[in-house]
XYZ file of C-alpha atoms in Angstrom:
582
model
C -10.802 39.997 7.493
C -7.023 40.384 6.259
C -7.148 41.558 3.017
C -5.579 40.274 0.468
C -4.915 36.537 1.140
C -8.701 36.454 1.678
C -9.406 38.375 -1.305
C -7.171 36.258 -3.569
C -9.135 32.850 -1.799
C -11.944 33.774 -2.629
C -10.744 34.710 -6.755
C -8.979 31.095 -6.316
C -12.938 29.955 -5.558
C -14.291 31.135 -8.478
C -11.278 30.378 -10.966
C -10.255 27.026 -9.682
C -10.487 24.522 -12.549
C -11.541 21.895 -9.653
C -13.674 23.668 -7.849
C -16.931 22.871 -9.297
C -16.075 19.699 -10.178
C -15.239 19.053 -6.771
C -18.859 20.509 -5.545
C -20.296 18.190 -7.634
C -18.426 15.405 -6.053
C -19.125 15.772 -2.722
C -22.864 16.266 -3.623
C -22.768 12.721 -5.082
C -20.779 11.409 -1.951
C -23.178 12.651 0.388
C -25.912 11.374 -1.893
C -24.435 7.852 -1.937
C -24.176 7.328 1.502
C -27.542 8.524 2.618
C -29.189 5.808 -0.439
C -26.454 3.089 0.170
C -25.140 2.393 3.274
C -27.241 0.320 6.309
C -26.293 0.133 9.507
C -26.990 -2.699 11.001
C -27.354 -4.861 7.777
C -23.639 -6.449 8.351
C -23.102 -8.959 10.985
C -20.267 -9.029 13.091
C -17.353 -11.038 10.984
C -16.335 -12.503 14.803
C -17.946 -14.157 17.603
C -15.505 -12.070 20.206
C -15.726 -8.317 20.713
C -14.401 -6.175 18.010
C -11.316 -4.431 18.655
C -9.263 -2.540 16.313
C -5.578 -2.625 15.495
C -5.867 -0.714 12.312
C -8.650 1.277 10.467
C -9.628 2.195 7.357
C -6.916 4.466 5.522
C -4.608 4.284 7.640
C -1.230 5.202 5.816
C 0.676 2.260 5.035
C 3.913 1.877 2.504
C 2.701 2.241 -0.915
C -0.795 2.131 -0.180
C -4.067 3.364 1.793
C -4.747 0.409 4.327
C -8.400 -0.992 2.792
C -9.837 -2.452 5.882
C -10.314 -2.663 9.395
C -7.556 -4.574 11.548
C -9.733 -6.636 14.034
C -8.191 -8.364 16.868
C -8.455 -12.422 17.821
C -7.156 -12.412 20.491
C -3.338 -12.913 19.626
C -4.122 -16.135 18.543
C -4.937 -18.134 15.656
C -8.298 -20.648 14.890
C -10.962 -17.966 16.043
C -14.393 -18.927 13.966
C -14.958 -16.293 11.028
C -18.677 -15.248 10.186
C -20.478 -14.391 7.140
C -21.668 -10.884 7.410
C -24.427 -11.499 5.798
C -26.831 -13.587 3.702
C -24.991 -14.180 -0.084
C -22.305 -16.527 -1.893
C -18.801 -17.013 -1.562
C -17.557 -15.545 -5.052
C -13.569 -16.051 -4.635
C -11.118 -17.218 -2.603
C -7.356 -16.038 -3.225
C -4.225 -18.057 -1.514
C -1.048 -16.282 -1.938
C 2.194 -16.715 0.310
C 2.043 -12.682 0.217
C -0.432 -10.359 0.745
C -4.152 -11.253 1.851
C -2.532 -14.904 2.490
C -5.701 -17.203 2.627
C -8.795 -14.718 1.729
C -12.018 -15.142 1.185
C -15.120 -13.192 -1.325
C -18.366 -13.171 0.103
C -20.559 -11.280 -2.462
C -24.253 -10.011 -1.059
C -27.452 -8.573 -2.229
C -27.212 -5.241 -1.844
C -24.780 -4.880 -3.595
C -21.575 -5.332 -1.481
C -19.076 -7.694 -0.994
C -16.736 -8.900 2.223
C -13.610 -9.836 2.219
C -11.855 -11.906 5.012
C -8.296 -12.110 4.937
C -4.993 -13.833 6.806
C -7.690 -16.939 7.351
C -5.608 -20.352 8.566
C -8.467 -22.253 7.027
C -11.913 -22.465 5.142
C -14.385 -23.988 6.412
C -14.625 -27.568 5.326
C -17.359 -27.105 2.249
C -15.020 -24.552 1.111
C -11.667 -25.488 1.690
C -12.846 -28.988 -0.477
C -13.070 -27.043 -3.220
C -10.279 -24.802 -2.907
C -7.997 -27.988 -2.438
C -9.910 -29.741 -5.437
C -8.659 -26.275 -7.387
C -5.171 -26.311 -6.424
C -4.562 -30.252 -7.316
C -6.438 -30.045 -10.460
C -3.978 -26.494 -11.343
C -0.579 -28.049 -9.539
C -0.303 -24.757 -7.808
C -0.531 -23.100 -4.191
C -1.444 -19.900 -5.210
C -4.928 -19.686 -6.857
C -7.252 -17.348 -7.760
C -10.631 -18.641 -8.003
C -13.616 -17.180 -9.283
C -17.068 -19.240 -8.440
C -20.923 -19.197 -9.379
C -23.093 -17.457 -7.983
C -25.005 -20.809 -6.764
C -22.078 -22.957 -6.069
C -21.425 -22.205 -2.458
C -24.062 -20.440 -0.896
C -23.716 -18.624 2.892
C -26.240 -17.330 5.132
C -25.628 -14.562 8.477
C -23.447 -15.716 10.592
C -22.296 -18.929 9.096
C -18.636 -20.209 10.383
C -17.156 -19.904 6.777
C -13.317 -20.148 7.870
C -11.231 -19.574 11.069
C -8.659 -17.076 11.522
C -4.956 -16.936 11.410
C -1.477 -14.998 10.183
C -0.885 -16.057 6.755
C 0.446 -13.604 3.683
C 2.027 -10.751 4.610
C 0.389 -10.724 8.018
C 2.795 -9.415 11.255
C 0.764 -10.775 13.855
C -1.966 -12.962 14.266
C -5.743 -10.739 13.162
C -8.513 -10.346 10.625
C -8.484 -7.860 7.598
C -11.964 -7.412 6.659
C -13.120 -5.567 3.909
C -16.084 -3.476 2.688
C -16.306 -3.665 -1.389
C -19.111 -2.256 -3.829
C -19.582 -5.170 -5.785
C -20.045 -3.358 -9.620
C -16.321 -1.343 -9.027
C -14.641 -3.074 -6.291
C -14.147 0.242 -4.957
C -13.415 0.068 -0.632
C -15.784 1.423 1.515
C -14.662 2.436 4.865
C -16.276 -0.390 7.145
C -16.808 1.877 10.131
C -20.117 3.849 8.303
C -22.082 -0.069 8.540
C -22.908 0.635 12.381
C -20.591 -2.069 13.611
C -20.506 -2.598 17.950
C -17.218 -0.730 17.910
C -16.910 1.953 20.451
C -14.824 5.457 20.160
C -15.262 8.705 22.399
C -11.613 9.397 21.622
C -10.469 12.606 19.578
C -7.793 12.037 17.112
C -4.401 12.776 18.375
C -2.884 16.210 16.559
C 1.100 15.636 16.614
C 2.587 18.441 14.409
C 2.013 20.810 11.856
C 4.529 20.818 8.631
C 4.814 23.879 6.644
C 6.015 23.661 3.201
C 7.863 25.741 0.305
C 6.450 25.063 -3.330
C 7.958 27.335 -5.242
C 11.527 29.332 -5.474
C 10.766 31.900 -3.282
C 8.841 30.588 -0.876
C 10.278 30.659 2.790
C 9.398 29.853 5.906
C 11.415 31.699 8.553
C 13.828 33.093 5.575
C 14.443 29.008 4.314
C 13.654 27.419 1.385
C 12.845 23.947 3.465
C 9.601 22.266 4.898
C 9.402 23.234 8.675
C 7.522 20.861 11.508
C 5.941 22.282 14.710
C 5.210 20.436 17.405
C 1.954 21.305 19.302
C 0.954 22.503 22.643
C -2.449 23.171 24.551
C -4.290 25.818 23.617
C -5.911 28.151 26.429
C -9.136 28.444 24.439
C -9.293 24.904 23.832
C -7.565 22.978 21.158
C -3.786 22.656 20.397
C -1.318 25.505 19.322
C 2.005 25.855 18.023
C 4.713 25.407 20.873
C 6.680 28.099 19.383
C 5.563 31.434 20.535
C 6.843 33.220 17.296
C 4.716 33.439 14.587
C 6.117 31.365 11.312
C 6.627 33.977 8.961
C 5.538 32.678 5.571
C 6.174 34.305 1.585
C 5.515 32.561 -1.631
C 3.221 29.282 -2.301
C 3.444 27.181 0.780
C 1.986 24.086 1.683
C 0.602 22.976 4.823
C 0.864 19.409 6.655
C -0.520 17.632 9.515
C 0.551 14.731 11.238
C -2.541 12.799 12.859
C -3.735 9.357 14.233
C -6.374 8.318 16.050
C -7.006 5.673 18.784
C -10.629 4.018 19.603
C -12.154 2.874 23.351
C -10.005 -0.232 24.989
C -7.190 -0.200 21.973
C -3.672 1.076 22.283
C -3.097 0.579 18.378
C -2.928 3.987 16.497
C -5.700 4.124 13.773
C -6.524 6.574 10.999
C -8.657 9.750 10.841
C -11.945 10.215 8.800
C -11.891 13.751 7.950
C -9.107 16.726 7.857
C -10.516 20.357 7.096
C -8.382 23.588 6.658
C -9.266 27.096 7.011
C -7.200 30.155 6.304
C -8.886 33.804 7.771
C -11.901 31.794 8.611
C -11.741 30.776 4.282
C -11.816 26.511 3.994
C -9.392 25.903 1.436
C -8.887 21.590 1.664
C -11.293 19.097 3.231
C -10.557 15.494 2.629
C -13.069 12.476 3.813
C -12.120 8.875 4.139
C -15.470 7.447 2.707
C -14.250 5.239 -0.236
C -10.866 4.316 -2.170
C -10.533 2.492 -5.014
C -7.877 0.161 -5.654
C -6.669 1.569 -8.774
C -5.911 4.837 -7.142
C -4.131 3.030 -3.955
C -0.639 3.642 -4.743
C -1.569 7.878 -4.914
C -1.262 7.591 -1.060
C 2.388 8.499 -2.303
C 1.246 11.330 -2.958
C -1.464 12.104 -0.253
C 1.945 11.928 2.132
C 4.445 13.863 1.953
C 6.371 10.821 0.589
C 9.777 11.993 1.615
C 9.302 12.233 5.003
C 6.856 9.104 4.557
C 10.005 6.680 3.483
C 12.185 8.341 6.220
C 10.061 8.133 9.476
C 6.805 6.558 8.587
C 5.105 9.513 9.903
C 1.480 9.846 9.448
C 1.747 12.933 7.598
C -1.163 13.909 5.817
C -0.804 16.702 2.585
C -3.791 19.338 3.216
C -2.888 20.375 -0.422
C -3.100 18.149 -3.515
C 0.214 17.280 -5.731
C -1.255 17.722 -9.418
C -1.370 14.267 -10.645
C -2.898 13.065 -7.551
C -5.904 10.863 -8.990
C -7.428 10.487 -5.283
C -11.253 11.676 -5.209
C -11.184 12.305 -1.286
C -10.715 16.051 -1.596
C -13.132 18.187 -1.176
C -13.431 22.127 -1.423
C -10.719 22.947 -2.584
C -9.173 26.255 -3.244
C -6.185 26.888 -5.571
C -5.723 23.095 -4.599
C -5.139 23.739 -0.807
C -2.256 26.090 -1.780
C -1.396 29.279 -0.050
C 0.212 32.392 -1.489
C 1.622 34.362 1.035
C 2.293 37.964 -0.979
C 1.018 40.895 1.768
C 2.499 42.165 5.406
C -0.548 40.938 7.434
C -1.080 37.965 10.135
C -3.267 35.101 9.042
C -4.989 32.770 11.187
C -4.602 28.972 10.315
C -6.977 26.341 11.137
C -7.573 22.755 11.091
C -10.222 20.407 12.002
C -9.405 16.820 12.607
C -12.785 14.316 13.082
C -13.144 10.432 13.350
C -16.407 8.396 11.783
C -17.711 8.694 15.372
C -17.598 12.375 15.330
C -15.021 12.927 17.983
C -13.088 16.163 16.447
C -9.771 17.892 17.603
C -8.559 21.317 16.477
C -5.630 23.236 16.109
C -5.164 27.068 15.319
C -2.320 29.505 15.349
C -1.167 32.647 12.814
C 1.318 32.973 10.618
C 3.014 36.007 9.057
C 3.326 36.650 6.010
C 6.156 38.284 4.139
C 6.204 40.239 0.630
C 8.495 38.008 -1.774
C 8.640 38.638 -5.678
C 6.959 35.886 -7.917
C 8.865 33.454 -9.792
C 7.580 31.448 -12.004
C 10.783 30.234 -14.248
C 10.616 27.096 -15.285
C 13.375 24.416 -14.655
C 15.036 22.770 -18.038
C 15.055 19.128 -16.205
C 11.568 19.595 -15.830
C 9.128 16.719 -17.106
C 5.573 17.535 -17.017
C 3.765 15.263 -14.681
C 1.074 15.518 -17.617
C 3.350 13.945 -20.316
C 5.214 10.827 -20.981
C 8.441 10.695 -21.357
C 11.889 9.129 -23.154
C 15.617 9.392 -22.501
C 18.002 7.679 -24.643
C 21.731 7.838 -24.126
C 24.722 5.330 -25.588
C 24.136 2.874 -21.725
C 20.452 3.966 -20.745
C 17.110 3.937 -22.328
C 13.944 4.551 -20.103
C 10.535 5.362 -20.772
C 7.967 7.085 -17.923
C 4.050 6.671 -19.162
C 1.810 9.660 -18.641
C 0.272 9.208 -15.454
C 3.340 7.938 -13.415
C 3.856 11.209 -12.509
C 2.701 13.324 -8.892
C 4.086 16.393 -10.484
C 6.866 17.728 -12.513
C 9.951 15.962 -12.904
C 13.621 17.275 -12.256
C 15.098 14.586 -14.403
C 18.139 13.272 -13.773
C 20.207 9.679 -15.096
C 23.873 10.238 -13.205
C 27.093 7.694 -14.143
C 27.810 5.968 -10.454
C 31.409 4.159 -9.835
C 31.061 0.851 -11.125
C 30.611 -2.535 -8.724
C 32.413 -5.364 -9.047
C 29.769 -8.017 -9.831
C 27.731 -5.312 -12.073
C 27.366 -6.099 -16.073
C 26.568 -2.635 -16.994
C 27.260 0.489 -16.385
C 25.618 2.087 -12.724
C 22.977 4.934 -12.801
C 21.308 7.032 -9.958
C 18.239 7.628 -11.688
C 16.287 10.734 -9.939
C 16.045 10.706 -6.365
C 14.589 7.552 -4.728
C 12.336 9.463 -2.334
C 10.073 10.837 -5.327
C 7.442 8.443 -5.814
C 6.016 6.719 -9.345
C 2.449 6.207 -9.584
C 3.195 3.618 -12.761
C 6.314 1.502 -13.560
C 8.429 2.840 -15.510
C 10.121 0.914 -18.135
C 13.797 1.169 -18.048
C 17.047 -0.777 -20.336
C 20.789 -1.058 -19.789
C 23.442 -1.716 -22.400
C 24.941 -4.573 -21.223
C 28.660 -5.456 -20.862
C 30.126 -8.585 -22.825
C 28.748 -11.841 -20.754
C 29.031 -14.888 -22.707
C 25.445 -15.911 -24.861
C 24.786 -18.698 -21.833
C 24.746 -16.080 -19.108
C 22.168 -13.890 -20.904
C 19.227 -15.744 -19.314
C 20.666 -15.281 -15.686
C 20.699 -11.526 -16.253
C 18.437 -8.961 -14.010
C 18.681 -5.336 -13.451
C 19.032 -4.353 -9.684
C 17.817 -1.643 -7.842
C 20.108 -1.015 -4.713
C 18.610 0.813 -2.118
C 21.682 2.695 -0.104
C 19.418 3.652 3.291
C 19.003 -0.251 3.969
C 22.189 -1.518 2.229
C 19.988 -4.285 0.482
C 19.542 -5.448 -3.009
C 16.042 -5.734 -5.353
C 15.737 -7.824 -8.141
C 13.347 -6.095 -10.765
C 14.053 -9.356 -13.325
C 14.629 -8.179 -16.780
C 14.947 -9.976 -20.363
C 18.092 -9.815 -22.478
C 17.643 -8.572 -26.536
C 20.126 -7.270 -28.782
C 22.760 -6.965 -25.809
C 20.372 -4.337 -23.674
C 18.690 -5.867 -20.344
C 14.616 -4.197 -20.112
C 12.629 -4.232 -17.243
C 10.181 -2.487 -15.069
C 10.574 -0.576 -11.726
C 8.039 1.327 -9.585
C 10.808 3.230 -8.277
C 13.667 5.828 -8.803
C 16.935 4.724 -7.428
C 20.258 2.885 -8.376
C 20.455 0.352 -10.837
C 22.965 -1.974 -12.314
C 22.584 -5.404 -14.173
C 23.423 -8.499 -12.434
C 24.159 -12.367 -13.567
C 22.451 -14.712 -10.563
C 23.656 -17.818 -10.609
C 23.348 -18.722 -7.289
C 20.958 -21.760 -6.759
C 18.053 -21.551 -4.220
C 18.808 -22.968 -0.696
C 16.511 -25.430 0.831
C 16.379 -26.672 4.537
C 15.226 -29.394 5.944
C 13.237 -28.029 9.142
C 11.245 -31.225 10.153
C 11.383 -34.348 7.612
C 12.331 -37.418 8.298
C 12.773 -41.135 7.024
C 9.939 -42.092 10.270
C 7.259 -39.400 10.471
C 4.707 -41.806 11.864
C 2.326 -40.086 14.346
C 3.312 -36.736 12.230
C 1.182 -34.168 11.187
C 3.574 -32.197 9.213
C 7.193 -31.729 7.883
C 8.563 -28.466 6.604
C 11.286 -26.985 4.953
C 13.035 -23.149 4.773
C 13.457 -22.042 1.480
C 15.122 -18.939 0.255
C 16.931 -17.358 -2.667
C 20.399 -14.712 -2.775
C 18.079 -11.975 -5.363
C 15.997 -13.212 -7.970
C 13.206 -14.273 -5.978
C 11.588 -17.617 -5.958
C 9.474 -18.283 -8.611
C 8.132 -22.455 -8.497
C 7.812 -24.622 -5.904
C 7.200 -28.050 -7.119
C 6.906 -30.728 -4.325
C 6.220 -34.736 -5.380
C 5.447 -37.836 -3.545
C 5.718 -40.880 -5.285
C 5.850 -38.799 -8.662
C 2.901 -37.066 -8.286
C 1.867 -33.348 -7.330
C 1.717 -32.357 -3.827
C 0.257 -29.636 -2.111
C 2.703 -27.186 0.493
C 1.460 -24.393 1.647
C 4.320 -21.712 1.379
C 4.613 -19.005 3.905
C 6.782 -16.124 2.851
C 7.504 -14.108 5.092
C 8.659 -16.610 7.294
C 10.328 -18.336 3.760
C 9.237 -22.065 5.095
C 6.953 -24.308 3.269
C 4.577 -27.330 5.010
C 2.932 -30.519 3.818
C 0.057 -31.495 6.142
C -0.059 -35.365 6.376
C -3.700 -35.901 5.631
C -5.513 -39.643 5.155
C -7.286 -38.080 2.413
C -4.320 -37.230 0.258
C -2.172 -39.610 1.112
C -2.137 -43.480 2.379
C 0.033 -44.575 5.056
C 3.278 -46.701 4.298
C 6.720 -46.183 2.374
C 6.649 -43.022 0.025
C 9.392 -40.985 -2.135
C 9.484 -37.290 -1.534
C 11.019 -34.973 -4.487
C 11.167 -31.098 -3.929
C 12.325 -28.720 -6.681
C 12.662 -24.714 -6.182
C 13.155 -22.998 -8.785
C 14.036 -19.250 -8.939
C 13.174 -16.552 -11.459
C 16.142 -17.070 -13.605
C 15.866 -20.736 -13.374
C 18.493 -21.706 -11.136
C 17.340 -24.821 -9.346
C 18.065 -26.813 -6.253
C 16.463 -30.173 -5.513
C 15.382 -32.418 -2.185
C 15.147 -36.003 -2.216
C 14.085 -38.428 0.714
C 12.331 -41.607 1.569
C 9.742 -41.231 4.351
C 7.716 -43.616 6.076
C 3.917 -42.266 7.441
């Protein structure tokens, strides 16, 4: 055994103020699963195979993917099943997102979701239409009864498609408890989905949390690629021992790929051992939606934003809210105080128990504790104000990963800014909550003041965010989920719309569209008329065009008027006009 890192783990075990809270929890995990889940109770969603271009929790920007990516074929119009006996209980249409989605709630106690649909089937998509002319809207939100629109195993209750924020054409389908809405990882139902793959091990990152901690005498994370082991199992590559002092963090980057698929896919469980000691263990059984955004700080977020590397923490940032840890020890964080070697390793598994390893030592190196504070610091368990002459901002309790080296810095001044420019913090630290932010505005006349937004510019991709904003008492307020550069801005650039496909003869048509976009403050109402009354376009975001299907039972055929108006979110408005003849 080596002394004293393994004596100080084992202090760490009995100290820890998680530890038997986390015992606890993974008592009641394993408890749920063995009373709750039922393989073989859940239909296939499809009528082809099911193969897999992403899993459940896979890392994906902002968030912990929810589902399982199912392929159709790279094609739209596949038939979409009912898992099981129940009742559709909501359907969502957004131009972002889940596009067309659809609620199927069951009886024992779960509900699927199906999302990027093209269409519901025709009982449904009735009512969904009925919905959307009665509301004048696109988007919708619709809750229904529980004995409105009833569905039974297997039932064709839409087909599929690439609408939201879909790249490609697929299925997202979803496992939620009913009661919470909490996600269950799909892949513990028993679907027909093969695996005898082990996850993929890439690289090992080794990180300094405090100021003295090294690694190889520097005060910066280190990655290690990985080699074959000779006893099995992957190694470091480098053949010199990473000598370690101080609290350090370790890292792993890790996929995982499943029989006949060549799309990467995420891992179920990550365990990590120090002298033979498990410090972390994590398990990918069930997120819940409020705690989503903490995959900011399940990643190491810098690196994250940078590379999309699927980097996974194997310690936990303080204000991480996540509950997929499990025995942990001082949090998963090493202190590295004695002269001795330590071995290191990790244990990588999928949901169909394939499991890679990888082990290697590190040494350690005496270093003197330091525990002084920084003055800049905000406590991640605090909110927090600044107020200065230009700047006012205000971080809720909770928005914080961990403490805070605060910082609001004066930047050169842009032409078509209206206040004062501030790098607030560094944009690669994440926010778990918006903060609120407000600039002191320069003098724009009182007509402007409705135009005004504050603007987040993001330097790496040279691009502009609008994060709206209302004017009082000559500051601009808003919200932002991120650190970064801001400014105010006056938009008063209309939106521009394109005619793709109408025209004065569309007899024999099925369709016209138009491309619609806006310079920054986003498009905020699309309001389409034929002969003066509402009509329904589906709006596509991503792809910024909008379509009206020509449809008998809508619409008669003969002379009509067509009126579009697009209105952005400081209400600057541009407007279509045209005779057609169906």
């Amino acid at each position: 055994m080596k002394g004293s890192i393994v004596r100080e783990i084992a202090l760490l075990m009995t100290t820890s103020r998680h530890f038997l809270s986390t015992l606890f929890a993974v008592f009641l995990a394993f408890t749920d699963q063995a009373q709750t889940l039922e393989p073989g109770y859940f239909g296939s969603p499809m009528e082809v195979p099911l193969h897999l271009a992403g899993s459940f929790a896979e890392l994906r920007t902002n968030h912990f993917h929810m589902g399982l990516d199912i392929k159709t074929q790279q094609r739209e119009g596949l038939n979409i099943l009912s898992c099981a006996d129940g009742y559709v209980s909501r359907v969502k249409v957004s131009p972002f997102g889940y596009g067309y989605a659809l609620y199927i709630t069951h009886p024992n106690g779960y509900t699927t979701v199906y999302a990027h649909l093209k269409a519901y089937a025709p009982r449904i998509d009735s009512l969904v239409k009925k919905e959307q002319y009665r509301l004048k809207t696109f988007s919708l939100d619709h809750y229904f009864p529980s004995d409105q629109i009833a569905v039974t195993k297997g039932e064709i209750v839409g087909i599929s498609g690439n609408t939201g924020s879909s790249s490609g054409p697929h299925l997202h389908f979803e496992i939620r408890k009913t009661a919470t809405e909490e996600a269950m990882n799909p892949l513990l139902f028993g679907f027909d989905i093969q695996d005898h793959i082990p996850p993929s091990l890439h690289s090992v990152w080794i990180i300094p949390l405090n100021e003295t901690a090294k690694i190889n005498g520097k005060q910066q994370p280190a990655s290690f690629e990985l080699k074959a082991h000779h006893h099995g199992g992957l190694t470091l590559k480098h053949t010199t021992h990473p000598k370690l002092s101080g609290d350090i963090g370790f890292a792993i980057n890790t996929t995982d790929m499943l029989d006949g698929n060549s799309n990467t896919c995420g891992i179920f469980t990550i365990e990590l051992f120090v002298d033979s000691v498990m410090i972390y263990g994590q398990k990918m059984n069930a997120i819940s939606f409020d705690d989503n955004r903490a995959m900011n700080a399940h990643t190491v977020y810098k690196q994250f934003k940078k590379s999309g590397t699927d980097l996974h923490r194997s310690y936990r940032l303080p204000g991480n809210p996540l509950h997929i840890y499990y025995g942990l020890v001082n949090e998963g964080v090493v202190r590295f105080t004695d002269d001795q070697k330590h071995h290191v390793r990790y244990v990588v598994t999928d949901v169909y128990g394939n499991v890679s390893t990888c082990a290697f030592e590190v040494q350690s190196i005496p270093s003197a504790e330091s525990n002084t504070p920084n003055e800049n610091d905000w406590s991640w368990e605090e909110e927090h104000r600044y107020d200065s002459e230009d700047l006012r901002i205000f971080i809720p309790k909770g928005a914080l990963y961990e403490d805070l080296d605060f910082s609001a810095t004066p930047q050169a001044k842009i032409p078509s800014a209206k206040s004062d420019v501030f790098q607030i913090c560094n944009s690669l630290i994440p926010l778990h909550q918006k903060m609120e932010l407000a600039l002191k505005l320069d003098s724009i006349p009182k007509s402007l003041e409705s135009k005004c937004l504050i603007v987040r510019y993001d330097a790496e991709k040279n691009k502009k965010y609008s994060e709206g904003g209302r004017v009082e008492d000559g500051w601009i307020k808003s919200t932002s989920h991120y650190f970064g550069r801001f400014h105010a801005e006056v938009d008063t650039v209309k939106p521009t719309i394109q005619n793709v496909s109408f025209n004065k003869l569309l007899t024999g048509k099925t369709q016209f569209s138009f491309r619609i976009q806006d310079r920054l403050a986003d498009i905020d109402q699309i309001i389409p008329e034929i002969d003066g009354n509402w009509a329904l376009m589906e709006y596509d975001a991503k792809s910024n065009l909008i379509h009206y299907y020509l449809d008998e039972r809508y619409l008669q055929h003969g002379p009509h008027q067509f009126k579009l108006r697009v209105i952005d979110a400081v209400g600057n408005e541009s407007v279509f006009e045209g005779n057609f003849e169906w």
